């Protein structure tokens, strides 16, 4: 694991051209719809939104959307999509809570996909999400099950080689979340050293009491 940040600025413009990345976003969106009762009254925060691949799919079923990311280039791409589609109930926000740029607002649902493994302090991230939620609000986040580093290959900016679900459930409970549950959202097949391997991606949902 590399204890430095990955450069998302240089890849933002072509981020959506990766079919595998698009498929993960589609299947995580499907898993969220299956696990969370979306409502037109919901204010949603996509934490680590990238180009909005995940959350813009959910927007027709919710009230408003804020895409938050630490990459200005990613936010620029998402903002361009919002403008091009004439969307009036979505916006973007720069966040970098590890360096003092905290998200603002309060939300009924926080979604996040393939972000948690890029954040060094998972407990601090959960505390940040808890702070941002309205009472009764939920988080729904997807990431890799524990793996050996083969998923990314280049592990620059990867602080966790996936996660043990039991560990995350316990960490969420310590952070005062309730109704914690997990499911498998999708699985990614990759060739590693000449062999096909499967990398499951979980979805964990939890509620702020």
Coordinates of C-alpha atoms in Angstrom, one line a residue:
X1 CA 0.0 0.0 0.0
X2 CA 1.3 3.4 -0.9
X3 CA 1.0 6.2 1.7
X4 CA 0.4 9.0 -0.8
X5 CA -2.5 10.3 -2.7
X6 CA -3.5 9.0 -6.1
X7 CA -3.6 11.6 -8.9
X8 CA -7.2 11.7 -9.9
X9 CA -6.8 15.1 -11.7
X10 CA -5.0 13.7 -14.7
X11 CA -7.6 11.0 -15.3
X12 CA -10.9 12.8 -14.7
X13 CA -11.6 13.7 -18.4
X14 CA -11.4 10.1 -19.4
X15 CA -12.8 8.5 -16.2
X16 CA -16.1 7.5 -17.7
X17 CA -14.5 5.8 -20.7
X18 CA -13.7 2.7 -18.6
X19 CA -16.5 0.1 -19.2
X20 CA -15.7 -1.8 -16.0
X21 CA -15.9 1.4 -13.9
X22 CA -19.3 2.2 -15.5
X23 CA -20.5 -1.3 -14.7
X24 CA -19.5 -1.1 -11.1
X25 CA -21.4 2.2 -10.7
X26 CA -24.5 0.8 -12.4
X27 CA -24.5 -2.3 -10.2
X28 CA -23.9 -0.4 -7.0
X29 CA -26.7 2.0 -7.9
X30 CA -29.0 -1.1 -8.4
X31 CA -27.9 -2.4 -5.0
X32 CA -28.6 0.9 -3.3
X33 CA -32.1 1.0 -4.8
X34 CA -32.6 -2.5 -3.5
X35 CA -31.4 -1.7 0.0
X36 CA -32.6 1.8 0.6
X37 CA -36.1 3.2 0.2
X38 CA -35.3 6.3 -1.9
X39 CA -37.7 9.2 -1.6
X40 CA -38.3 12.5 -3.5
X41 CA -37.9 14.2 -0.2
X42 CA -34.3 12.9 0.3
X43 CA -31.2 15.2 0.3
X44 CA -28.4 13.0 -0.9
X45 CA -24.6 13.4 -0.5
X46 CA -22.3 11.4 -2.8
X47 CA -19.0 11.4 -0.9
X48 CA -16.1 10.9 -3.2
X49 CA -18.4 11.4 -6.2
X50 CA -15.9 11.5 -8.9
X51 CA -17.7 12.3 -12.1
X52 CA -21.1 11.5 -10.7
X53 CA -21.3 8.0 -12.3
X54 CA -23.2 6.6 -9.3
X55 CA -25.3 9.3 -7.9
X56 CA -26.6 11.0 -11.0
X57 CA -28.4 7.6 -11.6
X58 CA -30.2 8.0 -8.3
X59 CA -31.1 11.6 -8.8
X60 CA -34.5 11.0 -10.5
X61 CA -35.7 9.2 -7.3
X62 CA -34.5 11.7 -4.7
X63 CA -35.0 15.4 -3.9
X64 CA -31.6 16.8 -4.2
X65 CA -28.0 15.8 -4.7
X66 CA -24.6 17.1 -3.7
X67 CA -21.5 15.6 -5.2
X68 CA -18.5 16.0 -2.9
X69 CA -14.9 15.2 -3.9
X70 CA -11.3 16.2 -3.2
X71 CA -10.5 16.4 -6.9
X72 CA -11.4 19.6 -8.6
X73 CA -11.1 18.0 -12.0
X74 CA -13.6 15.3 -11.1
X75 CA -16.0 17.9 -9.8
X76 CA -15.6 19.9 -13.0
X77 CA -16.7 16.9 -15.0
X78 CA -19.7 16.3 -12.8
X79 CA -20.7 20.0 -12.9
X80 CA -20.5 19.8 -16.7
X81 CA -22.9 16.9 -16.7
X82 CA -25.3 18.8 -14.4
X83 CA -25.2 21.9 -16.6
X84 CA -25.5 20.0 -19.9
X85 CA -28.6 18.1 -18.7
X86 CA -30.2 21.3 -17.2
X87 CA -30.4 19.8 -13.7
X88 CA -31.5 22.2 -11.1
X89 CA -31.4 20.1 -8.0
X90 CA -27.8 19.0 -8.0
X91 CA -24.5 20.7 -7.1
X92 CA -20.9 19.9 -6.4
X93 CA -18.7 20.7 -3.3
X94 CA -15.0 20.4 -2.7
X95 CA -14.1 18.4 0.4
X96 CA -10.9 17.2 1.9
X97 CA -11.7 16.5 5.5
X98 CA -8.2 15.1 6.3
X99 CA -6.9 18.6 5.6
X100 CA -9.7 20.6 7.1
X101 CA -12.0 21.1 4.2
X102 CA -15.2 19.5 5.7
X103 CA -18.4 19.0 3.8
X104 CA -21.3 21.3 4.7
X105 CA -25.0 20.7 4.8
X106 CA -27.1 18.0 6.3
X107 CA -28.4 14.9 4.4
X108 CA -30.9 12.1 4.6
X109 CA -28.6 9.7 2.6
X110 CA -24.9 9.5 2.0
X111 CA -23.7 7.2 -0.8
X112 CA -20.1 6.3 -1.6
X113 CA -18.6 3.8 -4.0
X114 CA -15.0 2.6 -4.1
X115 CA -13.8 5.5 -1.9
X116 CA -13.2 4.1 1.6
X117 CA -10.0 2.3 0.7
X118 CA -8.5 5.6 -0.4
X119 CA -9.1 7.2 3.1
X120 CA -6.4 6.4 5.7
X121 CA -8.6 6.8 8.8
X122 CA -11.8 4.8 8.3
X123 CA -13.2 5.6 11.8
X124 CA -12.7 9.4 11.2
X125 CA -14.6 9.0 7.9
X126 CA -17.5 7.3 9.6
X127 CA -17.6 10.1 12.2
X128 CA -17.7 12.7 9.4
X129 CA -20.6 10.9 7.8
X130 CA -22.4 10.6 11.1
X131 CA -22.0 14.4 11.6
X132 CA -23.4 15.1 8.1
X133 CA -26.6 13.0 8.5
X134 CA -29.9 14.1 9.7
X135 CA -31.4 11.9 12.5
X136 CA -32.8 8.8 10.9
X137 CA -30.5 9.3 7.9
X138 CA -28.6 6.5 6.3
X139 CA -25.3 5.7 4.7
X140 CA -24.9 3.2 1.8
X141 CA -21.3 2.6 0.7
X142 CA -19.6 0.1 -1.5
X143 CA -16.0 -1.1 -1.5
X144 CA -13.9 -4.2 -2.0
X145 CA -13.8 -7.2 0.3
X146 CA -10.3 -7.9 1.7
X147 CA -7.9 -8.7 -1.1
X148 CA -4.1 -8.9 -1.6
X149 CA -3.5 -5.8 -3.7
X150 CA -4.0 -7.4 -7.1
X151 CA -7.2 -5.5 -7.8
X152 CA -5.5 -2.2 -8.5
X153 CA -2.0 -3.4 -9.4
X154 CA -0.7 0.1 -8.8
X155 CA -1.6 0.7 -5.2
X156 CA -0.6 4.4 -5.1
X157 CA -3.1 6.1 -2.8
X158 CA -4.6 2.8 -1.7
X159 CA -4.6 2.7 2.1
X160 CA -6.6 -0.5 2.6
X161 CA -6.5 -3.6 0.6
X162 CA -10.3 -4.0 0.8
X163 CA -12.1 -4.6 4.1
X164 CA -13.4 -7.3 6.3
X165 CA -17.1 -6.7 6.6
X166 CA -17.3 -7.7 10.2
X167 CA -14.6 -5.2 11.1
X168 CA -16.5 -2.4 9.3
X169 CA -19.8 -3.4 11.0
X170 CA -18.2 -3.2 14.4
X171 CA -16.5 0.1 13.5
X172 CA -19.9 1.6 12.5
X173 CA -21.5 0.4 15.7
X174 CA -18.7 2.1 17.7
X175 CA -19.5 5.3 15.7
X176 CA -23.1 5.1 17.0
X177 CA -24.6 3.8 13.7
X178 CA -27.5 1.3 14.0
X179 CA -29.3 -1.2 11.7
X180 CA -25.9 -2.1 10.1
X181 CA -26.3 -4.6 7.3
X182 CA -24.2 -5.8 4.4
X183 CA -24.8 -7.5 1.0
X184 CA -22.7 -8.2 -2.1
X185 CA -23.4 -5.5 -4.7
X186 CA -21.3 -7.0 -7.5
X187 CA -18.1 -8.7 -8.4
X188 CA -15.3 -7.8 -10.7
X189 CA -13.5 -10.4 -12.8
X190 CA -9.8 -9.6 -13.5
X191 CA -6.9 -11.5 -15.0
X192 CA -4.1 -11.5 -12.6
X193 CA -0.8 -13.2 -13.6
X194 CA -2.6 -15.3 -16.3
X195 CA -5.5 -16.4 -14.1
X196 CA -9.1 -15.0 -13.8
X197 CA -9.9 -13.8 -10.3
X198 CA -13.1 -12.5 -8.7
X199 CA -13.1 -9.4 -6.5
X200 CA -16.4 -9.1 -4.6
X201 CA -17.7 -5.6 -3.9
X202 CA -20.0 -5.2 -0.8
X203 CA -22.6 -2.7 0.0
X204 CA -23.0 -1.7 3.7
X205 CA -26.0 0.3 4.8
X206 CA -26.4 1.8 8.3
X207 CA -28.6 4.4 10.0
X208 CA -28.0 7.3 12.3
X209 CA -30.5 6.9 15.2

